Coordinates of C-alpha atoms in Angstrom, one line a residue:
Chain A
X136 CA 0.0 0.0 0.0
X137 CA 2.5 2.6 1.2
X138 CA 5.1 1.3 -1.3
X139 CA 3.1 2.1 -4.3
X140 CA 4.0 5.1 -6.5
X141 CA 1.8 8.1 -7.0
X142 CA 0.2 8.4 -10.4
X143 CA 3.1 8.8 -12.8
X144 CA 1.6 11.5 -15.0
X145 CA 1.6 15.0 -13.6
X146 CA -1.6 16.9 -13.9
X147 CA -2.3 18.2 -17.4
X148 CA -4.4 21.2 -18.0
X149 CA -7.3 19.1 -19.3
X150 CA -7.2 16.8 -16.3
X151 CA -9.8 17.2 -13.6
X152 CA -9.0 20.1 -11.3
X153 CA -7.8 19.3 -7.8
X154 CA -10.2 19.9 -5.0
X155 CA -10.4 23.7 -4.6
X156 CA -12.4 24.0 -1.4
X157 CA -9.1 24.9 0.2
X158 CA -8.8 28.0 -1.9
X159 CA -12.4 29.0 -1.2
X160 CA -11.7 28.7 2.6
X161 CA -8.5 30.8 2.2
X162 CA -10.4 33.5 0.4
X163 CA -13.1 33.6 3.0
X164 CA -10.6 33.6 5.8
X165 CA -8.8 36.6 4.3
X166 CA -12.0 38.6 4.0
X167 CA -13.0 37.7 7.5
X168 CA -9.5 38.4 8.9
X169 CA -9.3 41.7 7.2
X170 CA -12.6 42.9 8.7
X171 CA -11.9 41.6 12.2
X172 CA -8.3 42.8 12.5
X173 CA -8.7 46.3 11.2
X174 CA -12.3 46.7 12.3
X175 CA -11.0 45.6 15.7
X176 CA -8.2 48.0 15.6
X177 CA -10.6 50.8 14.6
X178 CA -12.9 49.8 17.5
X179 CA -9.9 50.1 19.9
X180 CA -9.1 53.6 18.5
X181 CA -12.8 54.5 19.1
X182 CA -12.6 53.4 22.7
X183 CA -9.4 55.4 23.1
X184 CA -10.5 58.6 21.5
X185 CA -14.1 58.4 22.5
X186 CA -15.3 58.7 18.9
X187 CA -18.5 56.8 18.1
X188 CA -17.7 54.3 15.4
X189 CA -15.9 56.4 12.8
X190 CA -12.6 54.7 13.3
X191 CA -14.3 51.3 13.4
X192 CA -16.0 52.1 10.1
X193 CA -12.8 53.3 8.5
X194 CA -11.0 50.2 9.8
X195 CA -13.6 47.8 8.6
X196 CA -13.7 49.2 5.1
X197 CA -9.9 49.4 5.0
X198 CA -9.6 45.8 6.3
X199 CA -12.1 44.5 3.8
X200 CA -10.3 46.2 1.0
X201 CA -7.0 44.8 2.2
X202 CA -8.6 41.4 2.4
X203 CA -9.8 41.6 -1.2
X204 CA -6.3 42.8 -2.3
X205 CA -4.7 39.9 -0.5
X206 CA -7.1 37.5 -2.2
X207 CA -6.1 38.9 -5.6
X208 CA -2.4 38.7 -4.8
X209 CA -2.4 35.3 -3.2
X210 CA -5.0 33.5 -5.3
X211 CA -5.5 35.6 -8.4
X212 CA -4.0 34.6 -11.8
Chain B
X33 CA -54.4 8.2 21.7
X34 CA -53.4 5.2 23.6
X35 CA -52.3 5.6 27.2
X36 CA -49.0 4.1 26.5
X37 CA -47.8 6.7 24.1
X38 CA -48.9 9.5 26.4
X39 CA -46.8 7.9 29.2
X40 CA -44.0 7.6 26.7
X41 CA -44.3 11.2 25.7
X42 CA -44.7 12.6 29.1
X43 CA -41.1 11.9 30.1
X44 CA -39.7 13.2 26.9
X45 CA -38.0 16.5 27.6
X46 CA -38.6 19.2 25.0
X47 CA -37.0 21.3 23.7
X48 CA -33.6 19.5 23.6
X49 CA -30.7 21.5 25.1
X50 CA -26.9 21.3 25.4
X51 CA -27.4 19.1 28.5
X52 CA -28.6 16.3 26.1
X53 CA -25.0 16.1 24.9
X54 CA -23.8 15.2 28.4
X55 CA -24.7 11.6 28.7
X56 CA -24.9 9.8 32.0
X57 CA -21.8 8.4 33.4
X58 CA -21.1 4.8 32.9
X59 CA -18.4 4.3 35.4
X60 CA -19.3 5.0 38.1
X61 CA -22.8 4.1 36.9
X62 CA -25.2 6.9 36.7
X63 CA -23.3 9.4 38.8
X64 CA -24.3 13.0 38.2
X65 CA -21.7 15.5 37.0
X66 CA -19.1 12.8 36.3
X67 CA -18.1 12.9 32.6
X68 CA -14.9 10.8 32.7
X69 CA -16.4 7.7 31.2
X70 CA -19.6 8.1 29.2
X71 CA -20.9 6.9 25.9
X72 CA -18.8 9.5 24.2
X73 CA -15.6 8.0 25.7
X74 CA -16.7 4.5 24.7
X75 CA -17.4 5.6 21.1
X76 CA -14.1 7.4 20.9
X77 CA -12.1 4.4 22.0
X78 CA -14.2 2.1 19.8
X79 CA -13.3 4.3 16.9
X80 CA -9.7 4.0 17.6
X81 CA -10.0 0.2 18.0
X82 CA -11.9 -0.2 14.8
X83 CA -9.4 1.9 12.9
X84 CA -6.4 0.0 14.2
X85 CA -7.9 -3.5 13.9
X86 CA -9.4 -2.9 10.5
X87 CA -6.2 -1.7 8.9
X88 CA -4.0 -4.3 10.6
X89 CA -6.3 -7.2 9.7
X90 CA -7.0 -6.2 6.2
X91 CA -3.3 -5.7 5.4
X92 CA -1.9 -8.6 7.4
X93 CA -1.3 -10.9 4.5
X94 CA -1.6 -8.8 1.4
X95 CA -2.7 -10.7 -1.7
X96 CA -1.9 -9.8 -5.2
X97 CA -5.6 -10.2 -5.9
X98 CA -7.0 -8.4 -3.0
X99 CA -9.6 -9.7 -0.6
X100 CA -12.7 -7.7 0.0
X101 CA -11.3 -6.1 3.2
X102 CA -7.9 -5.5 1.6
X103 CA -9.7 -3.9 -1.4
X104 CA -11.6 -1.5 0.9
X105 CA -8.5 -0.6 2.9
X106 CA -6.6 0.0 -0.3
X107 CA -9.4 2.1 -1.8
X108 CA -9.6 4.4 1.2
X109 CA -5.8 4.8 1.3
X110 CA -5.6 5.2 -2.5
X111 CA -8.4 7.8 -2.5
X112 CA -6.7 9.9 0.2
X113 CA -3.3 9.5 -1.3
X114 CA -4.2 10.2 -4.9
X115 CA -7.2 12.5 -4.7
X116 CA -6.2 14.5 -1.6
X117 CA -2.5 14.2 -0.8
X118 CA -1.0 14.1 -4.3
X119 CA -3.5 16.3 -5.9
X120 CA -3.3 19.1 -3.3
X121 CA 0.4 18.9 -2.2
X122 CA 2.1 17.3 -5.2
X123 CA 4.7 14.6 -5.3
X124 CA 5.8 15.4 -1.8
X125 CA 2.2 14.6 -0.7
X126 CA 2.9 10.9 -0.6
X127 CA 4.9 11.6 2.6
X128 CA 1.7 12.8 4.3
X129 CA -0.7 10.3 2.8
X130 CA -0.6 7.9 5.9
X131 CA -1.4 10.8 8.3
X132 CA -4.1 12.2 6.0
X133 CA -5.6 8.7 5.6
X134 CA -5.6 8.1 9.4
X135 CA -7.2 11.5 9.9
X136 CA -9.8 11.0 7.2
X137 CA -10.8 7.5 8.5
X138 CA -10.8 8.5 12.1
X139 CA -13.0 11.5 11.5
X140 CA -15.3 9.5 9.3
X141 CA -15.7 6.8 11.9
X142 CA -16.1 9.3 14.7
X143 CA -18.8 11.2 12.7
X144 CA -20.5 8.0 11.6
X145 CA -21.6 7.3 15.2
X146 CA -24.1 10.1 14.8
X147 CA -26.3 7.9 12.7
X148 CA -25.4 4.4 13.9
X149 CA -28.4 3.0 15.8
X150 CA -27.9 2.8 19.5
X151 CA -24.9 5.1 19.4
X152 CA -26.6 8.0 17.7
X153 CA -24.2 10.7 18.9
X154 CA -20.9 11.6 17.5
X155 CA -18.0 12.3 19.9
X156 CA -17.1 15.1 17.5
X157 CA -20.2 16.9 18.7
X158 CA -18.1 17.7 21.8
X159 CA -15.7 20.4 20.7
X160 CA -12.8 18.9 22.6
X161 CA -12.2 16.2 20.0
X162 CA -12.2 18.6 16.9
X163 CA -10.0 21.0 18.9
X164 CA -7.3 18.3 19.4
X165 CA -7.5 17.2 15.8
X166 CA -7.2 20.8 14.7
X167 CA -4.2 21.4 17.0
X168 CA -2.4 18.4 15.5
X169 CA -2.9 19.8 12.0
X170 CA -1.9 23.2 13.2
X171 CA 1.3 22.1 14.8
X172 CA 2.0 19.9 11.8
X173 CA 1.7 22.6 9.1
X174 CA 3.8 25.1 11.1
X175 CA 6.5 22.4 11.8
X176 CA 6.6 21.4 8.2
X177 CA 6.9 25.0 7.2
X178 CA 9.9 25.6 9.5
X179 CA 11.4 22.4 8.4
X180 CA 11.2 23.4 4.8
X181 CA 12.1 27.1 4.9
X182 CA 13.9 27.5 8.3
X183 CA 13.2 30.8 10.1
X184 CA 12.2 32.4 6.8
X185 CA 9.0 30.4 7.0
X186 CA 7.6 33.3 9.0
X187 CA 8.4 35.7 6.1
X188 CA 7.0 33.2 3.7
X189 CA 3.7 32.9 5.6
X190 CA 3.3 36.5 6.7
X191 CA 4.6 38.7 3.9
X192 CA 2.5 38.6 0.8
X193 CA 3.9 39.9 -2.5
X194 CA 2.9 43.5 -2.3
X195 CA 4.4 47.0 -2.3
X196 CA 6.2 47.8 0.9
X197 CA 3.8 50.6 1.9
X198 CA 0.7 48.3 2.1
X199 CA 2.5 45.6 4.0
X200 CA 1.8 47.1 7.5
X201 CA -1.9 46.6 6.7
X202 CA -1.5 43.2 5.1
X203 CA 0.8 41.4 7.6
X204 CA -1.6 41.5 10.5
X205 CA -4.3 40.1 8.3
X206 CA -2.0 37.3 7.1
X207 CA -1.1 36.5 10.7
X208 CA -4.7 36.5 11.9
X209 CA -5.9 34.5 8.9
X210 CA -3.1 31.9 8.9
X211 CA -2.4 31.4 12.5
X212 CA -5.6 32.1 14.3
X213 CA -8.5 31.6 12.0
X214 CA -7.2 28.4 10.5
X215 CA -7.2 26.1 13.6
X216 CA -10.3 27.9 14.9
X217 CA -12.3 27.3 11.8
X218 CA -11.1 23.7 11.4
X219 CA -12.3 22.8 14.9
X220 CA -15.5 24.8 14.8
X221 CA -16.6 23.6 11.4
X222 CA -16.4 20.0 12.3
X223 CA -17.9 20.5 15.8
X224 CA -20.7 22.7 14.7
X225 CA -21.8 20.3 11.9
X226 CA -21.9 17.3 14.2
X227 CA -23.6 19.3 17.0
X228 CA -26.2 20.7 14.7
X229 CA -26.8 17.3 13.1
X230 CA -27.5 15.7 16.5
X231 CA -29.6 18.6 17.6
X232 CA -31.8 18.5 14.4
X233 CA -32.4 14.8 14.9
X234 CA -33.3 15.4 18.5
X235 CA -35.7 18.3 17.7
X236 CA -37.6 16.3 15.1
X237 CA -37.7 13.1 17.2
X238 CA -38.7 14.7 20.5
X239 CA -40.8 17.2 18.8
X240 CA -43.0 14.5 17.4
X241 CA -43.5 13.1 20.9
X242 CA -44.2 16.6 22.3
X243 CA -46.8 17.3 19.7
X244 CA -48.6 14.0 20.2
X245 CA -48.7 14.5 24.0
X246 CA -49.9 18.0 23.6
X247 CA -52.8 17.3 21.4
X248 CA -54.0 14.0 19.9
X249 CA -55.1 15.8 16.7
X250 CA -51.4 16.7 16.0
X251 CA -50.5 13.0 15.6
X252 CA -50.3 13.3 11.7
X253 CA -47.9 16.2 12.1
X254 CA -45.9 13.9 14.5
X255 CA -45.7 11.3 11.9
X256 CA -44.5 13.9 9.4
X257 CA -41.9 15.0 11.9
X258 CA -40.6 11.4 12.3
X259 CA -40.5 11.0 8.5
X260 CA -38.4 14.1 8.5
X261 CA -36.0 12.3 10.9
X262 CA -35.4 9.6 8.3
X263 CA -34.7 12.3 5.6
X264 CA -32.5 14.2 8.0
X265 CA -30.6 11.1 8.8
X266 CA -29.6 10.7 5.1
X267 CA -28.7 14.5 5.1
X268 CA -26.6 13.8 8.2
X269 CA -24.8 11.0 6.4
X270 CA -23.8 13.4 3.6
X271 CA -22.6 15.9 6.1
X272 CA -20.6 13.3 7.9
X273 CA -18.7 12.2 4.8
X274 CA -18.3 15.7 3.6
X275 CA -16.9 17.1 6.9
X276 CA -14.4 14.2 7.1
X277 CA -13.3 15.1 3.6
X278 CA -13.2 18.8 4.1
X279 CA -11.1 18.5 7.2
X280 CA -8.6 16.3 5.4
X281 CA -8.5 18.5 2.3
X282 CA -8.0 21.7 4.4
X283 CA -5.2 20.0 6.4
X284 CA -3.6 19.1 3.1
X285 CA -4.0 22.5 1.7
X286 CA -2.4 24.1 4.8
X287 CA 0.6 21.7 4.5
X288 CA 0.8 22.6 0.8
X289 CA 0.9 26.3 1.7
X290 CA 3.8 25.6 4.1
X291 CA 5.7 23.6 1.5
X292 CA 5.1 26.0 -1.4
X293 CA 8.2 27.7 -2.9
X294 CA 8.6 31.5 -2.5
X295 CA 6.4 33.7 -4.6

């Protein structure tokens, strides 16, 4: 069983694609992480300066944008 | 309405709660608040035993023309090695095939208890089991990364290909996504699916009893509810297999990420 070789032919372009659910999860986790990290940072700034959600909003938008950018860089063509 | 079913329904607790996941203690028998040895524990050990015995027995005397057991074992191993390990990781994936196969079969067996008659609860519906599995995968992909790249693995994992002035924004996201969200989502995904599956079956089964005992006219609805249980059991089967597969694929994909060459 363990001694067998993997399939000799490497994947060709017309071969079935490998399971891509990993990539989907990566994309979702980048989006989520962007929102949480920079939204969270913005929220902390809000607490610190006593502003009411402005920093949080900026942080969340910035984080989501950065998440999208990361997805494009890491997973894009 | 017969008296018997009312008696039966009267002691059915509804709605089900998290308490229903804490089964009574087996040893010491029936003791309250003691969760060291319950059905969950029995099923977990049984899963380990089945896994070990099955693969040992079916590969004890390998035949050129495989026996039925050997064929099954080889199919499972071949599936994980070719369709998960090699497909996701590449040639190096063969090295991880034994671990991934063990992971896949273990999660599959553990999940399968959710719909095996008399067992009917999966140990994975307690988050402790998925957490440990996720921690193993977590430590593994980090270790593999350091083994492959040395200390520059951190740069590899944290610094995306981007202009330097955006990096301060991107690096925290990478860190959060790679080292915090990954193990968390691995564990929670498996746990939540098994928890919800068990909860659904409980709601529909017990709900049928609750409706019958509330009003005899609701009996047809109860029957519908129990028919739904059968349908949901098939749904649960699909979820069981899918979650075992997803967990394995994601572990393989994280290992692949650790092994990948620089950008």
